Each structure stands twice: as structure tokens, then as C-alpha cells.
């Protein structure tokens, strides 16, 4: 048998080896892709749990969105918490769908995961950026709502000898954060002086001769002096502006507005929400690219 005939007999075997070798390489690449995708699915799952946890924390914390929404008589912050909870839950559900698609190799499941992931990742990334942009714009809105709610509703109740939900929220915030009124410093008409100058609580004589509520006073101090039931030369009877040499005569009164005391807390909460949304959004975009590659790989096999 000639060498040419030998090569003709051997050629099909070489083709078969090349074919199976290519399939083997594709299988290895597919397996590596699955492992990388599973890793990112785990990371995104942790991110989804974090977003869900932040949503619950901002809703149920001692001075979370429920209390702040009561304070400004609006559901501004509560809606954000509910959105975080829904987004976190959706990410968890989409991630589990991705696990099912990777493990079962069903193209329809992987395709559904891919579509939902594309929508959610883009929305989350955009929401995180908008959260940072709108954070500063919320300041004036919150101040306005705090001032309006305090003037119109603090100390005003439909039932005698009872406190409204807003009044209790204001009292809790003022005691905890050692503040008084809506916003501003000691010489502002919207901090401690807002009660005696503008509030329905004083104008409608619901104040029991007090010029500021007892929650604006330091604990275990002379409440009558602090609230103005006893006439004095300093605030709350005099001012604003406060004659600073006389300010010490009423050292029991908090004179900083509550927005100023809460500002750091609100900015921290907003930064946590925005940062978490952007970070998880980035990982979801990476997972999206890997899912597309995985989907194509499943069709090539």
C-alpha cells in the first residue's frame, strides 16, 4: 500500500479528531463561562439582599422614612423605602431565574432572565445617578414641608387631650436630635421662634401659655423657664434676634432647627442608597454581558 493511500485513509480520522477537539474546546469555554456567570450571579444576589435590607432599614429604623414622612406630612421618604424593597426583591427573583437558566441550560429560561436583567440593570443604574442629582434638590422641598406641617398641624388635634401623629413625631425628633422648629439657627424665625410667631398651636391658644413645646427643652431642666411660661429676658420671650450676652439665661432651650440637625443623617442615608444602587447596577451590567455570551454559547453548542 502506497504512502498516498495511507494518507487518504488517515485523513478522515484527523478530521474527526479536529472536530471533537473543537467541541472539547467549546465545552471547556462554556464551562468557564458558566463559572464566571455563577460568580457574578452570587455577587448580584448579595447586592439585591443589601438593597432589600437598606429599604427595610430606612423604613423601620427608629428615625427612618416612616417618621420623616410623618414629620413633613408627606410620603416622600416612605416611597423611596418601598421602591428599594421592591427593587431588591426583583433583583433577588431575577438572580434566582438566572441560576435556573445556568444550571438547567434551558434557552427560554435564560432568555427570560436576560430580558428582565437588561431592564432592571439599566433602571437601577439610572436611578442611582438620579438619586445623587436629586438629593440636593430635595432640600428646599423638605424644608418647605417641615415648615408648613409644623405651622399648620403641630399641637392641633381633633380630639381633646390627645396628640396628633405629626405632633408626636415632632416631639420625638426634637428630643432625640436636640433641635427646635423647622430649620435655621438661633436667630432664624423658622427655628425655635416659629412656634410663637407663626404656629396655629400658639395663635389658637392651644399652647397652655407656652411659647415653645417642652420637647424643645433639655431633659431635667426648668421646663416653665424653657417654654416661656415664666417671663424672662432671653428666648423664647425675646428674639429673634437673640441678644447673645443674655442667651445663657435660657440655656435649657434648643435653638437650632431640626432640618439642620437632621441634614447629616439625611445626606448619609441618601449617599448609602445612591452608592449601593450604582455599585449593584454596575455588577448587573457586567452580568448582562456575561448572560448574553452564555445565551449565544448555548445556541452554538
PDB file of C-alpha atoms in Angstrom:
ATOM      1  CA  UNK A   1       0.000   0.000   0.000  1.00  0.00           C
ATOM      2  CA  UNK A   2       1.431   3.360  -1.063  1.00  0.00           C
ATOM      3  CA  UNK A   3       2.008   6.286   1.264  1.00  0.00           C
ATOM      4  CA  UNK A   4      -0.616   8.328  -0.641  1.00  0.00           C
ATOM      5  CA  UNK A   5      -3.238   5.688   0.034  1.00  0.00           C
ATOM      6  CA  UNK A   6      -2.191   5.619   3.674  1.00  0.00           C
ATOM      7  CA  UNK A   7      -2.759   9.396   3.981  1.00  0.00           C
ATOM      8  CA  UNK A   8      -6.156   9.083   2.312  1.00  0.00           C
ATOM      9  CA  UNK A   9      -7.232   6.503   4.854  1.00  0.00           C
ATOM     10  CA  UNK A  10      -5.909   8.502   7.792  1.00  0.00           C
ATOM     11  CA  UNK A  11      -7.377  11.868   6.746  1.00  0.00           C
ATOM     12  CA  UNK A  12     -10.943  11.196   7.966  1.00  0.00           C
ATOM     13  CA  UNK A  13      -9.612  10.237  11.404  1.00  0.00           C
ATOM     14  CA  UNK A  14      -7.742  13.530  11.587  1.00  0.00           C
ATOM     15  CA  UNK A  15     -10.908  15.405  10.624  1.00  0.00           C
ATOM     16  CA  UNK A  16     -12.805  13.608  13.345  1.00  0.00           C
ATOM     17  CA  UNK A  17     -10.129  14.476  15.898  1.00  0.00           C
ATOM     18  CA  UNK A  18     -10.205  18.092  14.827  1.00  0.00           C
ATOM     19  CA  UNK A  19     -13.993  18.111  15.077  1.00  0.00           C
ATOM     20  CA  UNK A  20     -14.067  16.582  18.550  1.00  0.00           C
ATOM     21  CA  UNK A  21     -11.129  18.726  19.621  1.00  0.00           C
ATOM     22  CA  UNK A  22     -13.068  21.845  18.649  1.00  0.00           C
ATOM     23  CA  UNK A  23     -16.129  20.596  20.510  1.00  0.00           C
ATOM     24  CA  UNK A  24     -13.991  19.894  23.542  1.00  0.00           C
ATOM     25  CA  UNK A  25     -12.565  23.413  23.489  1.00  0.00           C
ATOM     26  CA  UNK A  26     -16.065  24.879  23.147  1.00  0.00           C
ATOM     27  CA  UNK A  27     -17.244  22.753  26.068  1.00  0.00           C
ATOM     28  CA  UNK A  28     -14.359  23.976  28.231  1.00  0.00           C
ATOM     29  CA  UNK A  29     -15.021  27.597  27.302  1.00  0.00           C
ATOM     30  CA  UNK A  30     -18.722  27.090  28.018  1.00  0.00           C
ATOM     31  CA  UNK A  31     -17.911  25.617  31.425  1.00  0.00           C
ATOM     32  CA  UNK A  32     -15.596  28.525  32.316  1.00  0.00           C
ATOM     33  CA  UNK A  33     -18.261  30.988  31.212  1.00  0.00           C
ATOM     34  CA  UNK A  34     -20.799  29.263  33.439  1.00  0.00           C
ATOM     35  CA  UNK A  35     -18.470  29.507  36.441  1.00  0.00           C
ATOM     36  CA  UNK A  36     -17.805  33.216  35.873  1.00  0.00           C
ATOM     37  CA  UNK A  37     -21.512  33.917  35.394  1.00  0.00           C
ATOM     38  CA  UNK A  38     -22.415  31.996  38.556  1.00  0.00           C
ATOM     39  CA  UNK A  39     -19.852  34.104  40.453  1.00  0.00           C
ATOM     40  CA  UNK A  40     -21.447  37.331  39.256  1.00  0.00           C
ATOM     41  CA  UNK A  41     -24.903  35.947  39.982  1.00  0.00           C
ATOM     42  CA  UNK A  42     -23.806  35.401  43.590  1.00  0.00           C
ATOM     43  CA  UNK A  43     -22.416  38.951  43.772  1.00  0.00           C
ATOM     44  CA  UNK A  44     -25.626  40.447  42.364  1.00  0.00           C
ATOM     45  CA  UNK A  45     -27.687  38.286  44.737  1.00  0.00           C
ATOM     46  CA  UNK A  46     -25.742  39.738  47.671  1.00  0.00           C
ATOM     47  CA  UNK A  47     -26.325  43.220  46.209  1.00  0.00           C
ATOM     48  CA  UNK A  48     -30.042  42.544  45.908  1.00  0.00           C
ATOM     49  CA  UNK A  49     -30.164  41.406  49.530  1.00  0.00           C
ATOM     50  CA  UNK A  50     -28.260  44.582  50.506  1.00  0.00           C
ATOM     51  CA  UNK A  51     -30.750  46.818  48.660  1.00  0.00           C
ATOM     52  CA  UNK A  52     -33.654  44.949  50.259  1.00  0.00           C
ATOM     53  CA  UNK A  53     -32.020  45.343  53.680  1.00  0.00           C
ATOM     54  CA  UNK A  54     -31.406  49.074  53.153  1.00  0.00           C
ATOM     55  CA  UNK A  55     -35.022  49.535  52.117  1.00  0.00           C
ATOM     56  CA  UNK A  56     -36.259  47.803  55.274  1.00  0.00           C
ATOM     57  CA  UNK A  57     -33.729  49.712  57.400  1.00  0.00           C
ATOM     58  CA  UNK A  58     -34.751  53.135  56.035  1.00  0.00           C
ATOM     59  CA  UNK A  59     -38.412  52.216  56.543  1.00  0.00           C
ATOM     60  CA  UNK A  60     -38.267  50.681  60.007  1.00  0.00           C
ATOM     61  CA  UNK A  61     -35.333  52.482  61.649  1.00  0.00           C
ATOM     62  CA  UNK A  62     -36.106  54.498  64.764  1.00  0.00           C
ATOM     63  CA  UNK A  63     -35.922  57.681  62.714  1.00  0.00           C
ATOM     64  CA  UNK A  64     -36.370  56.209  59.273  1.00  0.00           C
ATOM     65  CA  UNK A  65     -38.662  57.128  56.410  1.00  0.00           C
ATOM     66  CA  UNK A  66     -41.898  56.490  58.312  1.00  0.00           C
ATOM     67  CA  UNK A  67     -41.000  59.031  60.978  1.00  0.00           C
ATOM     68  CA  UNK A  68     -39.611  61.561  58.485  1.00  0.00           C
ATOM     69  CA  UNK A  69     -42.724  61.220  56.324  1.00  0.00           C
ATOM     70  CA  UNK A  70     -44.849  61.994  59.385  1.00  0.00           C
ATOM     71  CA  UNK A  71     -42.637  64.980  60.150  1.00  0.00           C
ATOM     72  CA  UNK A  72     -43.205  66.620  56.768  1.00  0.00           C
ATOM     73  CA  UNK A  73     -46.790  65.359  56.339  1.00  0.00           C
ATOM     74  CA  UNK A  74     -45.824  63.643  53.073  1.00  0.00           C
ATOM     75  CA  UNK A  75     -44.850  60.171  51.907  1.00  0.00           C
ATOM     76  CA  UNK A  76     -41.712  61.496  50.202  1.00  0.00           C
ATOM     77  CA  UNK A  77     -39.239  59.288  52.057  1.00  0.00           C
ATOM     78  CA  UNK A  78     -41.545  56.323  52.584  1.00  0.00           C
ATOM     79  CA  UNK A  79     -41.975  55.874  48.828  1.00  0.00           C
ATOM     80  CA  UNK A  80     -38.179  55.648  48.445  1.00  0.00           C
ATOM     81  CA  UNK A  81     -38.041  52.863  51.037  1.00  0.00           C
ATOM     82  CA  UNK A  82     -40.822  50.901  49.357  1.00  0.00           C
ATOM     83  CA  UNK A  83     -39.064  51.294  45.986  1.00  0.00           C
ATOM     84  CA  UNK A  84     -35.819  49.953  47.474  1.00  0.00           C
ATOM     85  CA  UNK A  85     -37.677  46.966  48.905  1.00  0.00           C
ATOM     86  CA  UNK A  86     -39.373  46.225  45.573  1.00  0.00           C
ATOM     87  CA  UNK A  87     -36.146  46.649  43.565  1.00  0.00           C
ATOM     88  CA  UNK A  88     -34.210  44.424  45.973  1.00  0.00           C
ATOM     89  CA  UNK A  89     -36.907  41.744  45.790  1.00  0.00           C
ATOM     90  CA  UNK A  90     -36.983  41.952  41.981  1.00  0.00           C
ATOM     91  CA  UNK A  91     -33.187  41.580  41.750  1.00  0.00           C
ATOM     92  CA  UNK A  92     -33.306  38.517  44.005  1.00  0.00           C
ATOM     93  CA  UNK A  93     -36.053  36.946  41.862  1.00  0.00           C
ATOM     94  CA  UNK A  94     -34.219  37.717  38.584  1.00  0.00           C
ATOM     95  CA  UNK A  95     -30.969  36.307  40.008  1.00  0.00           C
ATOM     96  CA  UNK A  96     -32.642  33.032  41.010  1.00  0.00           C
ATOM     97  CA  UNK A  97     -34.072  32.855  37.495  1.00  0.00           C
ATOM     98  CA  UNK A  98     -30.511  33.251  36.204  1.00  0.00           C
ATOM     99  CA  UNK A  99     -29.324  30.401  38.420  1.00  0.00           C
ATOM    100  CA  UNK A 100     -32.084  28.212  36.994  1.00  0.00           C
ATOM    101  CA  UNK A 101     -31.096  29.140  33.442  1.00  0.00           C
ATOM    102  CA  UNK A 102     -27.396  28.422  34.011  1.00  0.00           C
ATOM    103  CA  UNK A 103     -27.956  25.120  35.811  1.00  0.00           C
ATOM    104  CA  UNK A 104     -30.709  23.724  33.578  1.00  0.00           C
ATOM    105  CA  UNK A 105     -29.345  25.181  30.297  1.00  0.00           C
ATOM    106  CA  UNK A 106     -32.901  25.928  29.142  1.00  0.00           C
ATOM    107  CA  UNK A 107     -32.682  28.610  26.478  1.00  0.00           C
ATOM    108  CA  UNK A 108     -36.157  30.003  27.221  1.00  0.00           C
ATOM    109  CA  UNK A 109     -35.340  30.473  30.927  1.00  0.00           C
ATOM    110  CA  UNK A 110     -32.014  32.095  30.095  1.00  0.00           C
ATOM    111  CA  UNK A 111     -33.674  34.353  27.546  1.00  0.00           C
ATOM    112  CA  UNK A 112     -36.302  35.493  30.083  1.00  0.00           C
ATOM    113  CA  UNK A 113     -33.552  36.153  32.612  1.00  0.00           C
ATOM    114  CA  UNK A 114     -31.627  38.126  30.010  1.00  0.00           C
ATOM    115  CA  UNK A 115     -34.569  40.383  29.160  1.00  0.00           C
ATOM    116  CA  UNK A 116     -35.503  41.120  32.778  1.00  0.00           C
ATOM    117  CA  UNK A 117     -31.870  41.666  33.715  1.00  0.00           C
ATOM    118  CA  UNK A 118     -31.362  44.184  30.905  1.00  0.00           C
ATOM    119  CA  UNK A 119     -34.362  46.213  32.053  1.00  0.00           C
ATOM    120  CA  UNK A 120     -33.539  46.110  35.763  1.00  0.00           C
ATOM    121  CA  UNK A 121     -29.800  46.821  35.438  1.00  0.00           C
ATOM    122  CA  UNK A 122     -30.312  49.932  33.318  1.00  0.00           C
ATOM    123  CA  UNK A 123     -33.131  51.188  35.559  1.00  0.00           C
ATOM    124  CA  UNK A 124     -31.097  50.643  38.722  1.00  0.00           C
ATOM    125  CA  UNK A 125     -28.006  52.354  37.328  1.00  0.00           C
ATOM    126  CA  UNK A 126     -30.033  55.368  36.170  1.00  0.00           C
ATOM    127  CA  UNK A 127     -31.922  55.508  39.493  1.00  0.00           C
ATOM    128  CA  UNK A 128     -28.664  55.631  41.436  1.00  0.00           C
ATOM    129  CA  UNK A 129     -27.359  58.537  39.350  1.00  0.00           C
ATOM    130  CA  UNK A 130     -30.652  60.424  39.580  1.00  0.00           C
ATOM    131  CA  UNK A 131     -30.666  59.847  43.343  1.00  0.00           C
ATOM    132  CA  UNK A 132     -27.418  61.807  43.655  1.00  0.00           C
ATOM    133  CA  UNK A 133     -28.642  64.538  41.295  1.00  0.00           C
ATOM    134  CA  UNK A 134     -31.987  64.993  43.049  1.00  0.00           C
ATOM    135  CA  UNK A 135     -30.602  64.791  46.586  1.00  0.00           C
ATOM    136  CA  UNK A 136     -29.673  68.464  46.670  1.00  0.00           C
ATOM    137  CA  UNK A 137     -32.940  69.485  45.017  1.00  0.00           C
ATOM    138  CA  UNK A 138     -34.938  67.808  47.796  1.00  0.00           C
ATOM    139  CA  UNK A 139     -33.548  70.177  50.432  1.00  0.00           C
ATOM    140  CA  UNK A 140     -35.863  73.104  49.661  1.00  0.00           C
ATOM    141  CA  UNK A 141     -38.862  70.782  49.308  1.00  0.00           C
ATOM    142  CA  UNK A 142     -38.230  69.118  52.667  1.00  0.00           C
ATOM    143  CA  UNK A 143     -37.698  72.455  54.420  1.00  0.00           C
ATOM    144  CA  UNK A 144     -40.906  73.806  52.943  1.00  0.00           C
ATOM    145  CA  UNK A 145     -42.906  70.748  54.003  1.00  0.00           C
ATOM    146  CA  UNK A 146     -41.423  70.772  57.505  1.00  0.00           C
ATOM    147  CA  UNK A 147     -42.257  74.453  57.977  1.00  0.00           C
ATOM    148  CA  UNK A 148     -45.776  74.087  56.607  1.00  0.00           C
ATOM    149  CA  UNK A 149     -46.551  70.978  58.649  1.00  0.00           C
ATOM    150  CA  UNK A 150     -45.286  72.499  61.887  1.00  0.00           C
ATOM    151  CA  UNK A 151     -47.184  75.780  61.416  1.00  0.00           C
ATOM    152  CA  UNK A 152     -50.471  74.223  60.387  1.00  0.00           C
ATOM    153  CA  UNK A 153     -50.634  70.957  62.332  1.00  0.00           C
ATOM    154  CA  UNK A 154     -48.310  70.907  65.343  1.00  0.00           C
ATOM    155  CA  UNK A 155     -50.360  70.721  68.546  1.00  0.00           C
ATOM    156  CA  UNK A 156     -53.627  70.749  66.599  1.00  0.00           C
ATOM    157  CA  UNK A 157     -55.770  67.688  67.228  1.00  0.00           C
ATOM    158  CA  UNK A 158     -59.383  66.800  66.558  1.00  0.00           C
ATOM    159  CA  UNK A 159     -59.566  65.099  69.945  1.00  0.00           C
ATOM    160  CA  UNK A 160     -59.074  66.998  73.207  1.00  0.00           C
ATOM    161  CA  UNK A 161     -56.138  65.956  75.413  1.00  0.00           C
ATOM    162  CA  UNK A 162     -54.539  63.947  72.614  1.00  0.00           C
ATOM    163  CA  UNK A 163     -51.579  64.440  70.299  1.00  0.00           C
ATOM    164  CA  UNK A 164     -51.731  64.046  66.561  1.00  0.00           C
ATOM    165  CA  UNK A 165     -49.336  61.726  64.757  1.00  0.00           C
ATOM    166  CA  UNK A 166     -47.368  64.714  63.453  1.00  0.00           C
ATOM    167  CA  UNK A 167     -47.116  66.281  66.921  1.00  0.00           C
ATOM    168  CA  UNK A 168     -45.710  63.064  68.386  1.00  0.00           C
ATOM    169  CA  UNK A 169     -43.222  62.804  65.516  1.00  0.00           C
ATOM    170  CA  UNK A 170     -42.022  66.380  66.063  1.00  0.00           C
ATOM    171  CA  UNK A 171     -41.670  65.849  69.806  1.00  0.00           C
ATOM    172  CA  UNK A 172     -39.642  62.661  69.257  1.00  0.00           C
ATOM    173  CA  UNK A 173     -37.332  64.294  66.710  1.00  0.00           C
ATOM    174  CA  UNK A 174     -36.795  67.439  68.789  1.00  0.00           C
ATOM    175  CA  UNK A 175     -35.871  65.465  71.880  1.00  0.00           C
ATOM    176  CA  UNK A 176     -33.646  62.957  70.095  1.00  0.00           C
ATOM    177  CA  UNK A 177     -31.745  65.386  67.881  1.00  0.00           C
ATOM    178  CA  UNK A 178     -31.804  68.260  70.405  1.00  0.00           C
ATOM    179  CA  UNK A 179     -33.387  70.710  67.996  1.00  0.00           C
ATOM    180  CA  UNK A 180     -36.396  73.008  67.875  1.00  0.00           C
ATOM    181  CA  UNK A 181     -38.515  74.124  64.948  1.00  0.00           C
ATOM    182  CA  UNK A 182     -38.140  73.565  61.227  1.00  0.00           C
ATOM    183  CA  UNK A 183     -34.725  74.853  60.140  1.00  0.00           C
ATOM    184  CA  UNK A 184     -32.234  77.650  60.704  1.00  0.00           C
ATOM    185  CA  UNK A 185     -30.019  78.868  63.516  1.00  0.00           C
ATOM    186  CA  UNK A 186     -30.812  80.613  66.829  1.00  0.00           C
ATOM    187  CA  UNK A 187     -31.699  83.909  65.116  1.00  0.00           C
ATOM    188  CA  UNK A 188     -33.948  82.380  62.472  1.00  0.00           C
ATOM    189  CA  UNK A 189     -37.705  82.874  62.508  1.00  0.00           C
ATOM    190  CA  UNK A 190     -38.150  79.279  61.299  1.00  0.00           C
ATOM    191  CA  UNK A 191     -36.289  77.522  64.146  1.00  0.00           C
ATOM    192  CA  UNK A 192     -37.463  77.813  67.780  1.00  0.00           C
ATOM    193  CA  UNK A 193     -39.249  81.149  67.105  1.00  0.00           C
ATOM    194  CA  UNK A 194     -41.578  79.593  64.528  1.00  0.00           C
ATOM    195  CA  UNK A 195     -43.833  78.409  67.340  1.00  0.00           C
ATOM    196  CA  UNK A 196     -44.526  81.786  68.915  1.00  0.00           C
ATOM    197  CA  UNK A 197     -44.513  83.742  65.640  1.00  0.00           C
ATOM    198  CA  UNK A 198     -46.410  81.527  63.189  1.00  0.00           C
ATOM    199  CA  UNK A 199     -47.801  78.286  64.602  1.00  0.00           C
ATOM    200  CA  UNK A 200     -51.522  77.600  64.950  1.00  0.00           C
ATOM    201  CA  UNK A 201     -50.630  75.979  68.258  1.00  0.00           C
ATOM    202  CA  UNK A 202     -49.912  79.447  69.720  1.00  0.00           C
ATOM    203  CA  UNK A 203     -52.246  81.550  67.572  1.00  0.00           C
ATOM    204  CA  UNK A 204     -55.245  79.383  68.546  1.00  0.00           C
ATOM    205  CA  UNK A 205     -54.248  79.362  72.230  1.00  0.00           C
ATOM    206  CA  UNK A 206     -53.662  75.598  72.328  1.00  0.00           C
ATOM    207  CA  UNK A 207     -50.255  76.059  73.924  1.00  0.00           C
ATOM    208  CA  UNK A 208     -51.198  76.340  77.595  1.00  0.00           C
ATOM    209  CA  UNK A 209     -49.209  79.616  77.815  1.00  0.00           C
ATOM    210  CA  UNK A 210     -46.046  78.006  76.427  1.00  0.00           C
ATOM    211  CA  UNK A 211     -44.156  79.755  73.622  1.00  0.00           C
ATOM    212  CA  UNK A 212     -42.269  76.610  72.626  1.00  0.00           C
ATOM    213  CA  UNK A 213     -43.149  72.959  73.328  1.00  0.00           C
ATOM    214  CA  UNK A 214     -41.496  71.076  76.179  1.00  0.00           C
ATOM    215  CA  UNK A 215     -39.788  68.800  73.624  1.00  0.00           C
ATOM    216  CA  UNK A 216     -37.553  71.775  72.731  1.00  0.00           C
ATOM    217  CA  UNK A 217     -36.119  71.735  76.246  1.00  0.00           C
ATOM    218  CA  UNK A 218     -33.239  69.858  77.780  1.00  0.00           C
ATOM    219  CA  UNK A 219     -34.279  66.972  79.985  1.00  0.00           C
ATOM    220  CA  UNK A 220     -34.500  67.502  83.774  1.00  0.00           C
ATOM    221  CA  UNK A 221     -34.338  71.302  83.479  1.00  0.00           C
ATOM    222  CA  UNK A 222     -36.742  74.108  84.403  1.00  0.00           C
ATOM    223  CA  UNK A 223     -39.492  73.469  81.844  1.00  0.00           C
ATOM    224  CA  UNK A 224     -41.501  76.576  82.754  1.00  0.00           C
ATOM    225  CA  UNK A 225     -38.494  78.800  82.164  1.00  0.00           C
ATOM    226  CA  UNK A 226     -37.576  76.993  78.953  1.00  0.00           C
ATOM    227  CA  UNK A 227     -41.063  77.068  77.412  1.00  0.00           C
ATOM    228  CA  UNK A 228     -41.679  80.693  78.385  1.00  0.00           C
ATOM    229  CA  UNK A 229     -44.373  80.175  80.978  1.00  0.00           C
ATOM    230  CA  UNK A 230     -42.107  82.175  83.294  1.00  0.00           C
ATOM    231  CA  UNK A 231     -41.245  85.588  81.873  1.00  0.00           C
ATOM    232  CA  UNK A 232     -37.539  86.071  81.198  1.00  0.00           C
ATOM    233  CA  UNK A 233     -35.198  88.441  79.382  1.00  0.00           C
ATOM    234  CA  UNK A 234     -33.935  85.840  76.909  1.00  0.00           C
ATOM    235  CA  UNK A 235     -35.675  83.486  74.479  1.00  0.00           C
ATOM    236  CA  UNK A 236     -38.356  82.376  73.985  1.00  0.00           C
ATOM    237  CA  UNK A 237     -39.870  85.676  75.214  1.00  0.00           C
ATOM    238  CA  UNK A 238     -37.247  87.798  73.444  1.00  0.00           C
ATOM    239  CA  UNK A 239     -35.876  87.263  69.991  1.00  0.00           C
ATOM    240  CA  UNK A 240     -35.117  86.596  67.337  1.00  0.00           C
ATOM    241  CA  UNK A 241     -32.564  88.020  67.129  1.00  0.00           C
ATOM    242  CA  UNK A 242     -31.121  86.807  70.400  1.00  0.00           C
ATOM    243  CA  UNK A 243     -29.036  89.177  72.466  1.00  0.00           C
ATOM    244  CA  UNK A 244     -26.116  86.797  72.867  1.00  0.00           C
ATOM    245  CA  UNK A 245     -24.976  88.022  76.302  1.00  0.00           C
ATOM    246  CA  UNK A 246     -28.467  87.121  77.540  1.00  0.00           C
ATOM    247  CA  UNK A 247     -28.675  83.768  75.732  1.00  0.00           C
ATOM    248  CA  UNK A 248     -27.204  81.968  78.712  1.00  0.00           C
ATOM    249  CA  UNK A 249     -30.262  82.987  80.755  1.00  0.00           C
ATOM    250  CA  UNK A 250     -32.185  80.256  78.929  1.00  0.00           C
ATOM    251  CA  UNK A 251     -29.581  77.569  78.418  1.00  0.00           C
ATOM    252  CA  UNK A 252     -32.286  74.896  78.617  1.00  0.00           C
ATOM    253  CA  UNK A 253     -33.763  75.730  75.174  1.00  0.00           C
ATOM    254  CA  UNK A 254     -32.613  74.086  71.943  1.00  0.00           C
ATOM    255  CA  UNK A 255     -32.309  76.842  69.340  1.00  0.00           C
ATOM    256  CA  UNK A 256     -31.193  75.001  66.174  1.00  0.00           C
ATOM    257  CA  UNK A 257     -33.819  73.941  63.621  1.00  0.00           C
ATOM    258  CA  UNK A 258     -34.425  70.230  63.146  1.00  0.00           C
ATOM    259  CA  UNK A 259     -33.545  70.114  59.456  1.00  0.00           C
ATOM    260  CA  UNK A 260     -30.068  71.379  60.297  1.00  0.00           C
ATOM    261  CA  UNK A 261     -29.760  68.662  62.945  1.00  0.00           C
ATOM    262  CA  UNK A 262     -31.095  66.001  60.569  1.00  0.00           C
ATOM    263  CA  UNK A 263     -29.170  67.131  57.486  1.00  0.00           C
ATOM    264  CA  UNK A 264     -26.135  64.902  58.070  1.00  0.00           C
ATOM    265  CA  UNK A 265     -28.409  61.915  58.754  1.00  0.00           C
ATOM    266  CA  UNK A 266     -30.423  62.548  55.567  1.00  0.00           C
ATOM    267  CA  UNK A 267     -27.322  63.031  53.425  1.00  0.00           C
ATOM    268  CA  UNK A 268     -25.762  59.851  54.802  1.00  0.00           C
ATOM    269  CA  UNK A 269     -28.911  57.852  54.079  1.00  0.00           C
ATOM    270  CA  UNK A 270     -29.149  59.273  50.549  1.00  0.00           C
ATOM    271  CA  UNK A 271     -25.479  58.556  49.866  1.00  0.00           C
ATOM    272  CA  UNK A 272     -25.839  54.948  51.061  1.00  0.00           C
ATOM    273  CA  UNK A 273     -28.880  54.379  48.835  1.00  0.00           C
ATOM    274  CA  UNK A 274     -27.317  56.023  45.770  1.00  0.00           C
ATOM    275  CA  UNK A 275     -23.942  54.284  46.149  1.00  0.00           C
ATOM    276  CA  UNK A 276     -25.491  50.859  46.656  1.00  0.00           C
ATOM    277  CA  UNK A 277     -27.752  51.303  43.619  1.00  0.00           C
ATOM    278  CA  UNK A 278     -24.860  52.332  41.358  1.00  0.00           C
ATOM    279  CA  UNK A 279     -22.496  49.570  42.549  1.00  0.00           C
ATOM    280  CA  UNK A 280     -25.105  46.841  42.145  1.00  0.00           C
ATOM    281  CA  UNK A 281     -26.115  48.357  38.791  1.00  0.00           C
ATOM    282  CA  UNK A 282     -22.525  48.089  37.526  1.00  0.00           C
ATOM    283  CA  UNK A 283     -22.302  44.417  38.528  1.00  0.00           C
ATOM    284  CA  UNK A 284     -25.661  43.771  36.882  1.00  0.00           C
ATOM    285  CA  UNK A 285     -24.425  45.342  33.638  1.00  0.00           C
ATOM    286  CA  UNK A 286     -21.382  43.025  33.737  1.00  0.00           C
ATOM    287  CA  UNK A 287     -23.698  40.095  34.440  1.00  0.00           C
ATOM    288  CA  UNK A 288     -25.800  41.210  31.462  1.00  0.00           C
ATOM    289  CA  UNK A 289     -22.797  40.968  29.131  1.00  0.00           C
ATOM    290  CA  UNK A 290     -21.896  37.533  30.520  1.00  0.00           C
ATOM    291  CA  UNK A 291     -25.502  36.374  30.180  1.00  0.00           C
ATOM    292  CA  UNK A 292     -25.543  37.418  26.524  1.00  0.00           C
ATOM    293  CA  UNK A 293     -22.331  35.434  25.926  1.00  0.00           C
ATOM    294  CA  UNK A 294     -23.837  32.472  27.793  1.00  0.00           C
ATOM    295  CA  UNK A 295     -27.019  32.641  25.732  1.00  0.00           C
ATOM    296  CA  UNK A 296     -25.028  32.646  22.472  1.00  0.00           C
ATOM    297  CA  UNK A 297     -22.852  29.805  23.731  1.00  0.00           C
ATOM    298  CA  UNK A 298     -25.939  27.699  24.423  1.00  0.00           C
ATOM    299  CA  UNK A 299     -27.024  28.128  20.781  1.00  0.00           C
ATOM    300  CA  UNK A 300     -23.552  27.336  19.435  1.00  0.00           C
ATOM    301  CA  UNK A 301     -23.346  24.008  21.237  1.00  0.00           C
TER     302      UNK A 301
END
